[in-house]
Short mmCIF file of C-alpha atoms in Angstrom, two decimals:
data_model
loop_
_atom_site.label_atom_id
_atom_site.label_comp_id
_atom_site.label_asym_id
_atom_site.label_seq_id
_atom_site.Cartn_x
_atom_site.Cartn_y
_atom_site.Cartn_z
CA MET A 86 -48.21 -17.50 86.65
CA GLU A 87 -49.63 -19.69 83.89
CA GLN A 88 -49.43 -17.99 80.54
CA SER A 89 -50.83 -20.63 78.25
CA GLN A 90 -52.93 -18.77 75.75
CA GLN A 91 -54.28 -21.98 74.26
CA GLY A 92 -55.53 -23.33 77.55
CA GLY A 93 -55.32 -26.82 76.03
CA ALA A 94 -55.19 -30.14 77.81
CA ARG A 95 -52.30 -30.76 80.16
CA MET A 96 -49.57 -32.45 78.14
CA ILE A 97 -46.69 -32.60 80.57
CA GLU A 98 -46.92 -32.21 84.32
CA MET A 99 -44.06 -32.31 86.77
CA ARG A 100 -44.85 -32.10 90.46
CA LYS A 101 -42.29 -31.67 93.21
CA VAL A 102 -39.65 -33.46 91.14
CA GLU A 103 -36.40 -34.18 92.97
CA LYS A 104 -33.32 -35.47 91.20
CA TRP A 105 -29.97 -36.35 92.73
CA TYR A 106 -26.69 -37.42 91.14
CA GLY A 107 -25.15 -38.99 94.18
CA ALA A 108 -24.71 -36.07 96.58
CA PHE A 109 -25.44 -33.44 93.91
CA HIS A 110 -28.98 -32.09 94.04
CA ALA A 111 -29.73 -31.59 90.33
CA LEU A 112 -33.45 -30.76 90.47
CA LYS A 113 -35.02 -29.18 93.51
CA SER A 114 -38.76 -29.57 93.85
CA VAL A 115 -39.49 -28.67 90.23
CA ASP A 116 -43.10 -27.95 89.28
CA LEU A 117 -43.95 -27.51 85.63
CA THR A 118 -47.13 -27.76 83.62
CA VAL A 119 -47.05 -27.68 79.84
CA ARG A 120 -50.33 -27.55 77.97
CA GLN A 121 -51.02 -28.88 74.53
CA GLY A 122 -49.60 -26.57 71.88
CA GLU A 123 -47.46 -24.58 74.29
CA ARG A 124 -43.93 -23.62 73.35
CA ILE A 125 -41.56 -23.38 76.29
CA VAL A 126 -37.99 -22.15 76.19
CA LEU A 127 -35.84 -23.32 79.07
CA CYS A 128 -32.69 -21.34 79.73
CA GLY A 129 -30.16 -20.81 82.44
CA PRO A 130 -26.45 -21.11 83.14
CA SER A 131 -24.75 -24.44 82.46
CA GLY A 132 -25.22 -26.92 85.26
CA SER A 133 -28.53 -25.37 86.25
CA GLY A 134 -30.44 -28.57 85.51
CA LYS A 135 -32.29 -27.62 82.35
CA SER A 136 -31.09 -30.59 80.30
CA THR A 137 -31.66 -32.86 83.26
CA LEU A 138 -35.21 -31.57 83.52
CA ILE A 139 -36.21 -32.43 79.98
CA ARG A 140 -34.35 -35.74 80.11
CA CYS A 141 -36.52 -36.73 83.06
CA ILE A 142 -39.65 -36.19 80.97
CA ASN A 143 -38.86 -39.15 78.68
CA HIS A 144 -37.16 -41.15 81.42
CA LEU A 145 -33.60 -40.87 80.11
CA GLU A 146 -32.98 -39.88 83.73
CA THR A 147 -34.78 -41.32 86.71
CA ILE A 148 -36.14 -39.10 89.46
CA GLN A 149 -35.90 -39.75 93.18
CA ASP A 150 -39.10 -38.08 94.27
CA GLY A 151 -42.13 -36.34 92.85
CA GLU A 152 -44.33 -37.15 89.90
CA ILE A 153 -44.23 -36.81 86.12
CA VAL A 154 -47.35 -37.29 84.02
CA VAL A 155 -47.12 -37.13 80.23
CA SER A 156 -50.31 -37.14 78.18
CA GLY A 157 -52.09 -39.01 80.95
CA HIS A 158 -49.34 -41.59 81.48
CA ARG A 159 -47.81 -41.44 84.91
CA LEU A 160 -44.10 -42.26 84.76
CA ASN A 161 -42.99 -44.95 87.14
CA ASP A 162 -40.52 -47.78 86.95
CA SER A 163 -42.71 -50.00 84.81
CA GLN A 164 -41.44 -50.40 81.26
CA LYS A 165 -45.02 -50.05 80.04
CA ALA A 166 -45.32 -46.51 81.37
CA VAL A 167 -41.92 -45.58 80.00
CA ASP A 168 -42.84 -46.99 76.57
CA ALA A 169 -46.14 -45.13 76.56
CA VAL A 170 -44.44 -41.83 77.37
CA ARG A 171 -41.66 -42.32 74.81
CA ARG A 172 -44.25 -42.97 72.12
CA GLU A 173 -45.76 -39.54 72.79
CA VAL A 174 -42.56 -37.55 73.14
CA GLY A 175 -39.80 -37.00 70.59
CA MET A 176 -36.34 -35.76 71.46
CA VAL A 177 -33.58 -33.92 69.62
CA PHE A 178 -30.08 -33.96 71.07
CA GLN A 179 -27.22 -31.50 71.02
CA GLN A 180 -24.96 -34.04 69.29
CA PHE A 181 -27.72 -35.22 66.88
CA ASN A 182 -27.12 -38.89 67.80
CA LEU A 183 -28.06 -40.15 64.37
CA PHE A 184 -27.26 -43.81 63.75
CA PRO A 185 -24.04 -43.55 61.68
CA HIS A 186 -24.35 -47.00 60.08
CA LYS A 187 -27.78 -46.28 58.68
CA THR A 188 -28.81 -43.98 55.86
CA VAL A 189 -30.95 -40.93 56.53
CA LEU A 190 -34.04 -42.84 55.43
CA GLU A 191 -33.14 -45.91 57.53
CA ASN A 192 -32.64 -43.66 60.54
CA CYS A 193 -36.17 -42.40 60.08
CA ILE A 194 -37.96 -45.71 59.52
CA LEU A 195 -36.32 -47.83 62.23
CA ALA A 196 -38.44 -46.82 65.21
CA PRO A 197 -41.75 -46.55 63.30
CA MET A 198 -41.23 -50.11 62.05
CA ARG A 199 -40.00 -51.57 65.34
CA VAL A 200 -42.18 -49.64 67.78
CA ARG A 201 -45.25 -48.62 65.80
CA LYS A 202 -45.09 -51.81 63.72
CA LEU A 203 -45.57 -49.93 60.45
CA SER A 204 -44.81 -51.73 57.20
CA ARG A 205 -41.63 -50.61 55.47
CA ALA A 206 -43.64 -48.93 52.71
CA ASP A 207 -45.75 -46.95 55.19
CA ALA A 208 -42.71 -46.01 57.28
CA GLU A 209 -40.84 -44.83 54.19
CA ALA A 210 -43.79 -42.77 53.01
CA THR A 211 -43.99 -41.08 56.42
CA ALA A 212 -40.22 -40.60 56.52
CA ARG A 213 -40.10 -38.99 53.08
CA ARG A 214 -42.91 -36.65 54.05
CA TYR A 215 -41.05 -35.42 57.12
CA LEU A 216 -37.69 -35.32 55.35
CA ASP A 217 -39.29 -33.09 52.71
CA ARG A 218 -40.69 -30.97 55.45
CA VAL A 219 -37.25 -30.35 56.97
CA ARG A 220 -36.04 -29.80 53.38
CA ILE A 221 -33.69 -32.72 53.23
CA GLY A 222 -35.76 -35.15 51.13
CA ASN A 223 -33.13 -35.30 48.37
CA GLN A 224 -30.49 -36.62 50.81
CA ALA A 225 -32.48 -39.63 52.00
CA GLU A 226 -30.03 -42.20 50.69
CA LYS A 227 -26.94 -40.60 52.22
CA TYR A 228 -25.21 -41.51 55.45
CA PRO A 229 -25.17 -38.98 58.30
CA ALA A 230 -21.41 -38.44 57.98
CA GLN A 231 -21.97 -37.16 54.43
CA LEU A 232 -24.17 -34.32 55.69
CA SER A 233 -23.34 -31.01 57.34
CA GLY A 234 -24.14 -30.51 61.02
CA GLY A 235 -27.22 -28.47 60.26
CA GLN A 236 -28.49 -31.09 57.85
CA GLN A 237 -27.83 -33.84 60.40
CA GLN A 238 -29.80 -32.00 63.03
CA ARG A 239 -32.71 -31.54 60.64
CA VAL A 240 -32.63 -35.28 59.95
CA ALA A 241 -32.70 -35.86 63.71
CA ILE A 242 -35.80 -33.66 63.93
CA ALA A 243 -37.42 -35.58 61.07
CA ARG A 244 -36.51 -38.88 62.72
CA ALA A 245 -38.28 -37.83 65.92
CA LEU A 246 -41.30 -36.54 63.97
CA CYS A 247 -41.67 -39.88 62.17
CA MET A 248 -42.95 -41.32 65.44
CA GLU A 249 -45.77 -38.76 65.28
CA PRO A 250 -45.11 -37.47 68.79
CA LYS A 251 -47.49 -35.18 70.64
CA ALA A 252 -44.63 -33.18 72.11
CA MET A 253 -41.00 -32.53 71.24
CA LEU A 254 -38.05 -31.99 73.56
CA PHE A 255 -35.02 -30.10 72.24
CA ASP A 256 -31.80 -30.36 74.24
CA GLU A 257 -29.58 -27.47 73.04
CA PRO A 258 -30.21 -28.40 69.39
CA THR A 259 -28.00 -25.66 67.93
CA SER A 260 -25.14 -25.62 70.45
CA ALA A 261 -22.95 -28.03 68.49
CA LEU A 262 -23.49 -26.28 65.15
CA ASP A 263 -21.32 -23.88 63.25
CA PRO A 264 -22.88 -20.41 63.36
CA GLU A 265 -23.94 -20.41 59.71
CA MET A 266 -25.99 -23.58 60.27
CA VAL A 267 -27.90 -22.43 63.32
CA LYS A 268 -30.50 -20.58 61.29
CA GLU A 269 -31.59 -23.54 59.16
CA VAL A 270 -32.26 -25.60 62.29
CA LEU A 271 -34.04 -22.76 64.07
CA ASP A 272 -36.18 -22.15 60.99
CA THR A 273 -37.21 -25.80 61.06
CA MET A 274 -38.12 -25.50 64.73
CA ILE A 275 -40.04 -22.28 64.14
CA GLY A 276 -41.99 -24.06 61.40
CA LEU A 277 -42.86 -26.83 63.85
CA ALA A 278 -43.94 -24.32 66.46
CA ARG A 279 -46.19 -22.56 63.91
CA ASP A 280 -47.86 -25.88 63.18
CA GLY A 281 -48.85 -26.16 66.82
CA MET A 282 -46.36 -28.71 68.12
CA THR A 283 -45.97 -28.77 71.88
CA MET A 284 -42.30 -28.01 72.49
CA ILE A 285 -39.83 -27.65 75.29
CA CYS A 286 -36.53 -26.24 74.08
CA VAL A 287 -33.40 -25.93 76.10
CA THR A 288 -31.56 -23.22 74.20
CA HIS A 289 -29.61 -20.03 74.50
CA GLU A 290 -31.05 -18.70 71.25
CA MET A 291 -32.88 -15.73 72.68
CA GLY A 292 -34.09 -14.61 69.25
CA PHE A 293 -35.86 -17.93 68.94
CA ALA A 294 -37.30 -17.55 72.43
CA ARG A 295 -38.65 -14.09 71.57
CA GLN A 296 -40.14 -15.27 68.32
CA VAL A 297 -41.94 -18.48 69.30
CA ALA A 298 -41.98 -19.06 73.05
CA ASP A 299 -45.21 -18.76 75.00
CA ARG A 300 -43.20 -18.88 78.17
CA VAL A 301 -39.55 -18.58 79.07
CA ILE A 302 -38.44 -20.54 82.09
CA PHE A 303 -35.20 -19.59 83.76
CA MET A 304 -33.41 -22.15 85.91
CA ALA A 305 -30.46 -21.85 88.24
CA ASP A 306 -28.98 -24.38 90.66
CA GLY A 307 -31.65 -26.97 89.93
CA GLU A 308 -34.58 -24.65 90.60
CA ILE A 309 -37.05 -22.80 88.43
CA VAL A 310 -36.21 -19.23 89.35
CA GLU A 311 -38.38 -17.28 86.98
CA GLU A 312 -41.18 -18.07 84.58
CA ASN A 313 -42.66 -15.44 82.30
CA ASP A 314 -43.79 -14.53 78.81
CA PRO A 315 -40.77 -13.65 76.65
CA ASP A 316 -41.56 -9.95 76.47
CA THR A 317 -41.64 -9.52 80.22
CA PHE A 318 -38.72 -11.85 80.75
CA PHE A 319 -36.40 -10.04 78.36
CA ARG A 320 -37.53 -6.48 79.10
CA ASN A 321 -38.03 -6.73 82.78
CA PRO A 322 -36.48 -9.82 84.38
CA GLN A 323 -37.72 -10.14 87.93
CA HIS A 324 -34.94 -12.02 89.54
CA GLU A 325 -31.36 -11.01 90.24
CA ARG A 326 -30.00 -14.22 88.69
CA SER A 327 -32.04 -13.89 85.49
CA ARG A 328 -30.83 -10.31 85.10
CA ALA A 329 -27.23 -11.44 85.48
CA PHE A 330 -27.77 -14.29 83.03
CA LEU A 331 -29.43 -12.09 80.41
CA GLY A 332 -26.61 -9.59 80.78
CA GLU A 333 -24.10 -12.34 80.00
CA ILE A 334 -26.04 -13.73 77.04
CA LEU A 335 -26.93 -10.41 75.44
CA ALA A 336 -23.39 -9.08 75.84
CA HIS A 337 -22.39 -11.68 73.27
CA HIS A 338 -25.04 -10.73 70.71
CA MET B 51 12.60 -82.72 51.23
CA GLY B 52 10.56 -84.47 48.53
CA PRO B 53 6.99 -84.05 47.35
CA GLN B 54 5.81 -86.75 49.74
CA GLU B 55 7.00 -84.80 52.78
CA LEU B 56 5.61 -81.58 51.36
CA THR B 57 2.22 -83.20 50.83
CA TYR B 58 2.31 -84.34 54.44
CA LEU B 59 3.00 -80.77 55.61
CA VAL B 60 0.22 -79.42 53.41
CA GLN B 61 -2.15 -81.95 55.00
CA GLY B 62 -1.02 -80.66 58.38
CA LEU B 63 -1.68 -77.12 57.20
CA GLY B 64 -5.18 -78.27 56.18
CA TRP B 65 -5.83 -79.45 59.73
CA THR B 66 -4.44 -76.23 61.14
CA LEU B 67 -6.94 -74.30 59.03
CA ILE B 68 -9.79 -76.62 60.00
CA LEU B 69 -8.99 -76.26 63.72
CA THR B 70 -8.76 -72.48 63.32
CA ALA B 71 -12.07 -72.37 61.51
CA MET B 72 -13.74 -74.54 64.16
CA GLY B 73 -12.42 -72.41 66.99
CA PHE B 74 -13.19 -69.14 65.26
CA LEU B 75 -16.69 -69.97 64.07
CA GLY B 76 -17.58 -71.54 67.41
CA GLY B 77 -15.96 -68.56 69.10
CA ILE B 78 -18.04 -66.13 67.06
CA VAL B 79 -21.30 -67.81 68.07
CA PHE B 80 -20.51 -68.32 71.76
CA GLY B 81 -18.41 -65.14 72.01
CA MET B 82 -21.49 -63.19 70.96
CA VAL B 83 -23.41 -64.86 73.79
CA VAL B 84 -20.58 -64.17 76.25
CA ALA B 85 -20.36 -60.50 75.18
CA LEU B 86 -24.11 -59.94 75.49
CA MET B 87 -24.17 -61.63 78.90
CA ARG B 88 -21.15 -59.58 79.96
CA VAL B 89 -22.89 -56.22 79.22
CA SER B 90 -26.24 -57.31 80.67
CA SER B 91 -27.61 -55.34 83.57
CA ARG B 92 -28.71 -58.61 85.20
CA PRO B 93 -26.06 -59.93 87.62
CA TRP B 94 -27.02 -63.57 87.09
CA LEU B 95 -26.09 -63.18 83.41
CA ARG B 96 -23.12 -60.89 83.90
CA TYR B 97 -21.19 -62.77 86.57
CA PRO B 98 -20.98 -66.15 84.79
CA ALA B 99 -19.63 -64.29 81.73
CA ILE B 100 -17.04 -62.50 83.87
CA ALA B 101 -15.99 -65.85 85.38
CA TRP B 102 -15.84 -67.52 81.95
CA ILE B 103 -13.66 -64.76 80.51
CA GLY B 104 -11.41 -64.74 83.59
CA LEU B 105 -10.99 -68.52 83.50
CA PHE B 106 -9.85 -68.69 79.87
CA GLN B 107 -7.80 -65.51 79.89
CA GLY B 108 -6.14 -66.53 83.14
CA THR B 109 -4.95 -70.00 82.10
CA PRO B 110 -2.66 -71.15 79.27
CA LEU B 111 -4.30 -72.45 76.10
CA LEU B 112 -2.08 -75.50 76.46
CA MET B 113 -3.70 -76.36 79.78
CA GLN B 114 -7.14 -75.77 78.31
CA LEU B 115 -6.33 -78.25 75.54
CA PHE B 116 -5.11 -80.82 78.08
CA VAL B 117 -8.23 -80.46 80.18
CA ALA B 118 -10.49 -80.89 77.15
CA TYR B 119 -8.49 -83.76 75.70
CA PHE B 120 -8.17 -85.78 78.90
CA GLY B 121 -11.11 -84.37 80.81
CA LEU B 122 -13.94 -84.87 78.32
CA PRO B 123 -13.44 -88.68 78.19
CA LEU B 124 -13.30 -88.76 82.00
CA LEU B 125 -16.68 -87.02 82.05
CA GLY B 126 -18.01 -89.77 79.82
CA PHE B 127 -17.80 -87.94 76.49
CA ASP B 128 -16.01 -90.31 74.19
CA VAL B 129 -15.03 -87.81 71.52
CA PRO B 130 -12.31 -87.96 68.87
CA ALA B 131 -9.20 -85.82 69.29
CA TRP B 132 -10.30 -83.20 66.74
CA ALA B 133 -13.58 -82.70 68.59
CA ALA B 134 -11.85 -82.31 71.96
CA VAL B 135 -9.40 -79.82 70.48
CA GLY B 136 -12.21 -78.01 68.64
CA PHE B 137 -14.15 -77.81 71.89
CA ALA B 138 -11.20 -76.31 73.76
CA LEU B 139 -10.44 -73.80 70.98
CA THR B 140 -14.10 -72.77 70.79
CA ALA B 141 -14.27 -72.18 74.53
CA HIS B 142 -10.97 -70.30 74.42
CA ALA B 143 -12.06 -68.13 71.47
CA SER B 144 -15.49 -67.43 72.99
CA ALA B 145 -13.84 -65.93 76.07
CA PHE B 146 -11.40 -63.74 74.13
CA LEU B 147 -13.86 -62.64 71.46
CA GLY B 148 -16.48 -62.07 74.16
CA GLU B 149 -14.13 -59.70 75.93
CA ILE B 150 -13.12 -57.93 72.70
CA TRP B 151 -16.79 -57.40 71.79
CA ARG B 152 -17.70 -56.37 75.31
CA GLY B 153 -15.20 -53.56 74.94
CA ALA B 154 -16.52 -52.64 71.51
CA ILE B 155 -20.15 -52.60 72.69
CA GLN B 156 -19.19 -50.29 75.53
CA ALA B 157 -17.16 -48.10 73.16
CA VAL B 158 -20.25 -47.17 71.12
CA PRO B 159 -21.08 -43.61 72.23
CA LYS B 160 -23.72 -43.36 74.93
CA GLY B 161 -25.74 -40.97 72.78
CA GLN B 162 -26.63 -43.89 70.52
CA THR B 163 -28.31 -45.74 73.39
CA GLU B 164 -30.05 -42.54 74.45
CA ALA B 165 -31.35 -41.86 70.95
CA ALA B 166 -32.61 -45.43 70.71
CA ASN B 167 -34.29 -45.11 74.10
CA ALA B 168 -35.83 -41.75 73.26
CA LEU B 169 -37.32 -43.32 70.11
CA GLY B 170 -38.85 -46.03 72.29
CA LEU B 171 -36.81 -48.90 70.85
CA HIS B 172 -36.75 -51.97 73.06
CA SER B 173 -33.60 -53.63 74.32
CA ARG B 174 -33.44 -56.21 71.53
CA SER B 175 -33.80 -53.65 68.74
CA ARG B 176 -31.53 -51.20 70.54
CA MET B 177 -28.84 -53.88 70.76
CA PHE B 178 -29.13 -55.51 67.33
CA ASP B 179 -30.25 -52.58 65.16
CA VAL B 180 -28.17 -49.84 66.75
CA ILE B 181 -25.34 -50.96 69.04
CA VAL B 182 -24.05 -54.28 67.67
CA PRO B 183 -23.55 -53.15 64.03
CA GLN B 184 -21.42 -50.24 65.26
CA ALA B 185 -19.59 -52.38 67.82
CA PHE B 186 -18.88 -54.96 65.13
CA LYS B 187 -17.05 -52.39 63.01
CA LEU B 188 -15.17 -51.05 66.02
CA SER B 189 -14.05 -54.56 66.96
CA LEU B 190 -12.91 -55.70 63.51
CA PRO B 191 -9.18 -54.93 63.87
CA ALA B 192 -8.98 -56.64 67.27
CA THR B 193 -11.06 -59.55 66.01
CA VAL B 194 -8.75 -60.11 63.04
CA GLY B 195 -5.80 -59.81 65.43
CA PHE B 196 -7.27 -62.55 67.60
CA LEU B 197 -7.84 -64.75 64.55
CA VAL B 198 -4.08 -64.60 63.87
CA GLN B 199 -3.38 -65.51 67.51
CA LEU B 200 -5.81 -68.41 67.31
CA LEU B 201 -4.28 -69.77 64.12
CA LYS B 202 -0.85 -69.82 65.70
CA GLY B 203 -2.34 -71.17 68.92
CA THR B 204 -3.60 -74.28 67.14
CA SER B 205 0.04 -75.42 67.01
CA LEU B 206 -0.37 -76.29 70.68
CA ALA B 207 -2.77 -79.05 69.63
CA ALA B 208 0.41 -80.91 68.62
CA ILE B 209 1.02 -81.61 72.30
CA VAL B 210 -2.01 -83.88 72.55
CA GLY B 211 -0.84 -85.77 69.47
CA PHE B 212 -2.95 -83.97 66.94
CA ILE B 213 -1.23 -83.84 63.57
CA GLU B 214 -1.65 -80.26 62.43
CA LEU B 215 1.06 -78.21 60.72
CA ALA B 216 3.51 -77.94 63.64
CA ARG B 217 3.20 -81.61 64.56
CA ALA B 218 3.53 -82.61 60.90
CA GLY B 219 6.74 -80.59 60.83
CA VAL B 220 8.11 -82.48 63.84
CA ILE B 221 7.30 -85.84 62.22
CA VAL B 222 8.82 -84.95 58.84
CA SER B 223 11.87 -83.47 60.50
CA ASN B 224 12.41 -86.68 62.49
CA GLN B 225 12.20 -88.67 59.26
CA ILE B 226 14.59 -86.72 57.08
CA TYR B 227 16.86 -85.16 59.74
CA LYS B 228 16.68 -81.67 58.23
CA PRO B 229 15.00 -79.67 60.96
CA LEU B 230 16.11 -76.32 59.64
CA VAL B 231 14.67 -76.88 56.17
CA VAL B 232 11.48 -78.48 57.44
CA PHE B 233 10.71 -75.88 60.08
CA GLY B 234 11.73 -73.19 57.64
CA VAL B 235 9.00 -74.40 55.30
CA VAL B 236 6.54 -74.76 58.19
CA GLY B 237 7.33 -71.21 59.26
CA VAL B 238 6.81 -69.88 55.74
CA MET B 239 3.41 -71.60 55.62
CA TYR B 240 2.27 -70.01 58.90
CA PHE B 241 3.66 -66.69 57.79
CA ALA B 242 1.98 -66.83 54.38
CA ILE B 243 -1.40 -66.96 56.12
CA CYS B 244 -0.86 -64.82 59.21
CA TRP B 245 0.97 -61.94 57.57
CA PRO B 246 -1.80 -61.02 55.07
CA LEU B 247 -4.34 -61.30 57.89
CA SER B 248 -2.29 -58.94 60.05
CA LEU B 249 -1.97 -56.52 57.14
CA TYR B 250 -5.71 -56.67 56.63
CA GLY B 251 -6.26 -55.94 60.32
CA ARG B 252 -3.95 -52.93 60.15
CA HIS B 253 -5.68 -51.76 56.98
CA LEU B 254 -9.06 -51.91 58.78
CA GLU B 255 -7.64 -50.00 61.70
CA ARG B 256 -6.31 -47.25 59.45
CA ARG B 257 -9.61 -46.96 57.61
CA MET B 258 -11.39 -46.72 60.92
CA ALA B 259 -9.04 -44.01 62.15
CA ALA B 260 -9.82 -42.09 58.97
CA GLY B 261 -13.50 -42.56 59.80
CA VAL B 262 -14.49 -43.86 56.38
CA LEU B 263 -15.75 -47.27 57.50
CA LYS B 264 -19.46 -47.31 56.81
#
C-alpha cells in the first residue's frame, strides 16, 4: 500500500492508535506511516476523525492506546517528549489562531525566541525571510485584524515555518476563507510542497490533492478506509464510502 | 459650611482615595495570584483560590473590615487602623479581581492556547505572552467597574472609626447641624470621581464591542 516515491526516513508513525471522547470512538486502530518529504492529503466527511488524527500527532489531543513516533521521538505523557515533537512539527489551523495583540512580526518571533532561544535579531531575520516567502513581508508591522483572511493564514504558515519544523500539519487551512482567498493560501502550500516539506493536510481541496499529494487518505467513522495515490483515488475509488464522498464533493465543483 | 469644614471633607476624600488605592493596588497584585491559582490544573492551587473567592464574595465587606480591625490585634498584629482597613480591602479586592480575571482568562478563545501549544511554548510563556495580555483587555470594563465599587465600599471603613470621606461628613454634619448640605457635598465628591470612571468603563466596553481595542 505504501506509495512513498522518496522512500525517505520515517517521519511520522502511528500504530494502532485509539482515541475516545468519552463514549465516542474517534479513532479506531489507526495505522499511518509518513516518510520524509511525503505529502499526504487527508479527507473524509465531517466527524470522520481527520482533524483529530493530525491533532494527536502534536499532542493537542491525547490518545488512549497505541503509539505515535515523530522523527524518532516517541510521544508519551512526559513533557519532554511532547516538547521534542512540537519542535519538529508545525501546525496551521482552520481559524488561523494568530495572536491578535501582537503584530505579524511579533507573532513570528515569539516561539523562536522563547523555545529555540534565538536572539531577537536572529528571530526577526528568520521571520522576515519566511514572511517574504509567503509574500507578506511588507505587512510585518500590522496587526492580524488589519489583514484579510488569506493574508492571516499565510502569516500563520510563516509563523509555523519560523520554528524550522521538519513536518507541517494543516487542519482545513482554507475552510474559513472567502473563495477568492483560497488560491493564495493553496499556492503558498504548493510552494512548500515543491520545496520538499513533509506535509499532512486535512482539506477538501481536491485540486490541491491532485496537484501535490503523494497519497490521499480517506477516513470515515474514525477509520482509514482507503489509501491511494491521487490518480487512482479520484479515477477509481475502491471503497463504497469513498465513492459516495467523492460524488458529494465533485458535485459541488 | 465654611472653608474649615470643606478642608476637613477634602482631607477625608484624600483618605478615601488612599484606601481605594491601597485596596486596588494590593488587589491587583494578589488578584493576579488568585486568578492564576484559580485556573491552574493543579487541585492544590485551585481549591484554595476557590475557597478564598467564595469567602470574600459570600460575606459583607463590613464584616471583613470588622474581622481585620478587631481580629488582627487579637492575632498579635498591632497595626494602625489604616493598615487593618488596607489589609481587609486588599483581601476583598483580590477575591473579586481574581474572579473577574479568572473569567477573562477563560474567555480567551481556546485556539490561542492551542496555537501556543503547537508552537511549543511552555506554560509560563503561554500564559504571560499569549493569554494574559488578551484577558487583561477583556477584563478592563469589569475591572474599572469594580474599582468604582471599591471606592464607594471604602465608606464602610467609617464604621471602625476611620475618618475617610463618609465619616468626615458625619463629623462635620454633627458640628454644623446641616446634614443635607454636608452630605450633598459629600455625595458630589463621590460622584465627581465615580461617574467619570464609570463613563470610562462604558467607553472601554463599547470600544471592545467594536473590536478596535488593540
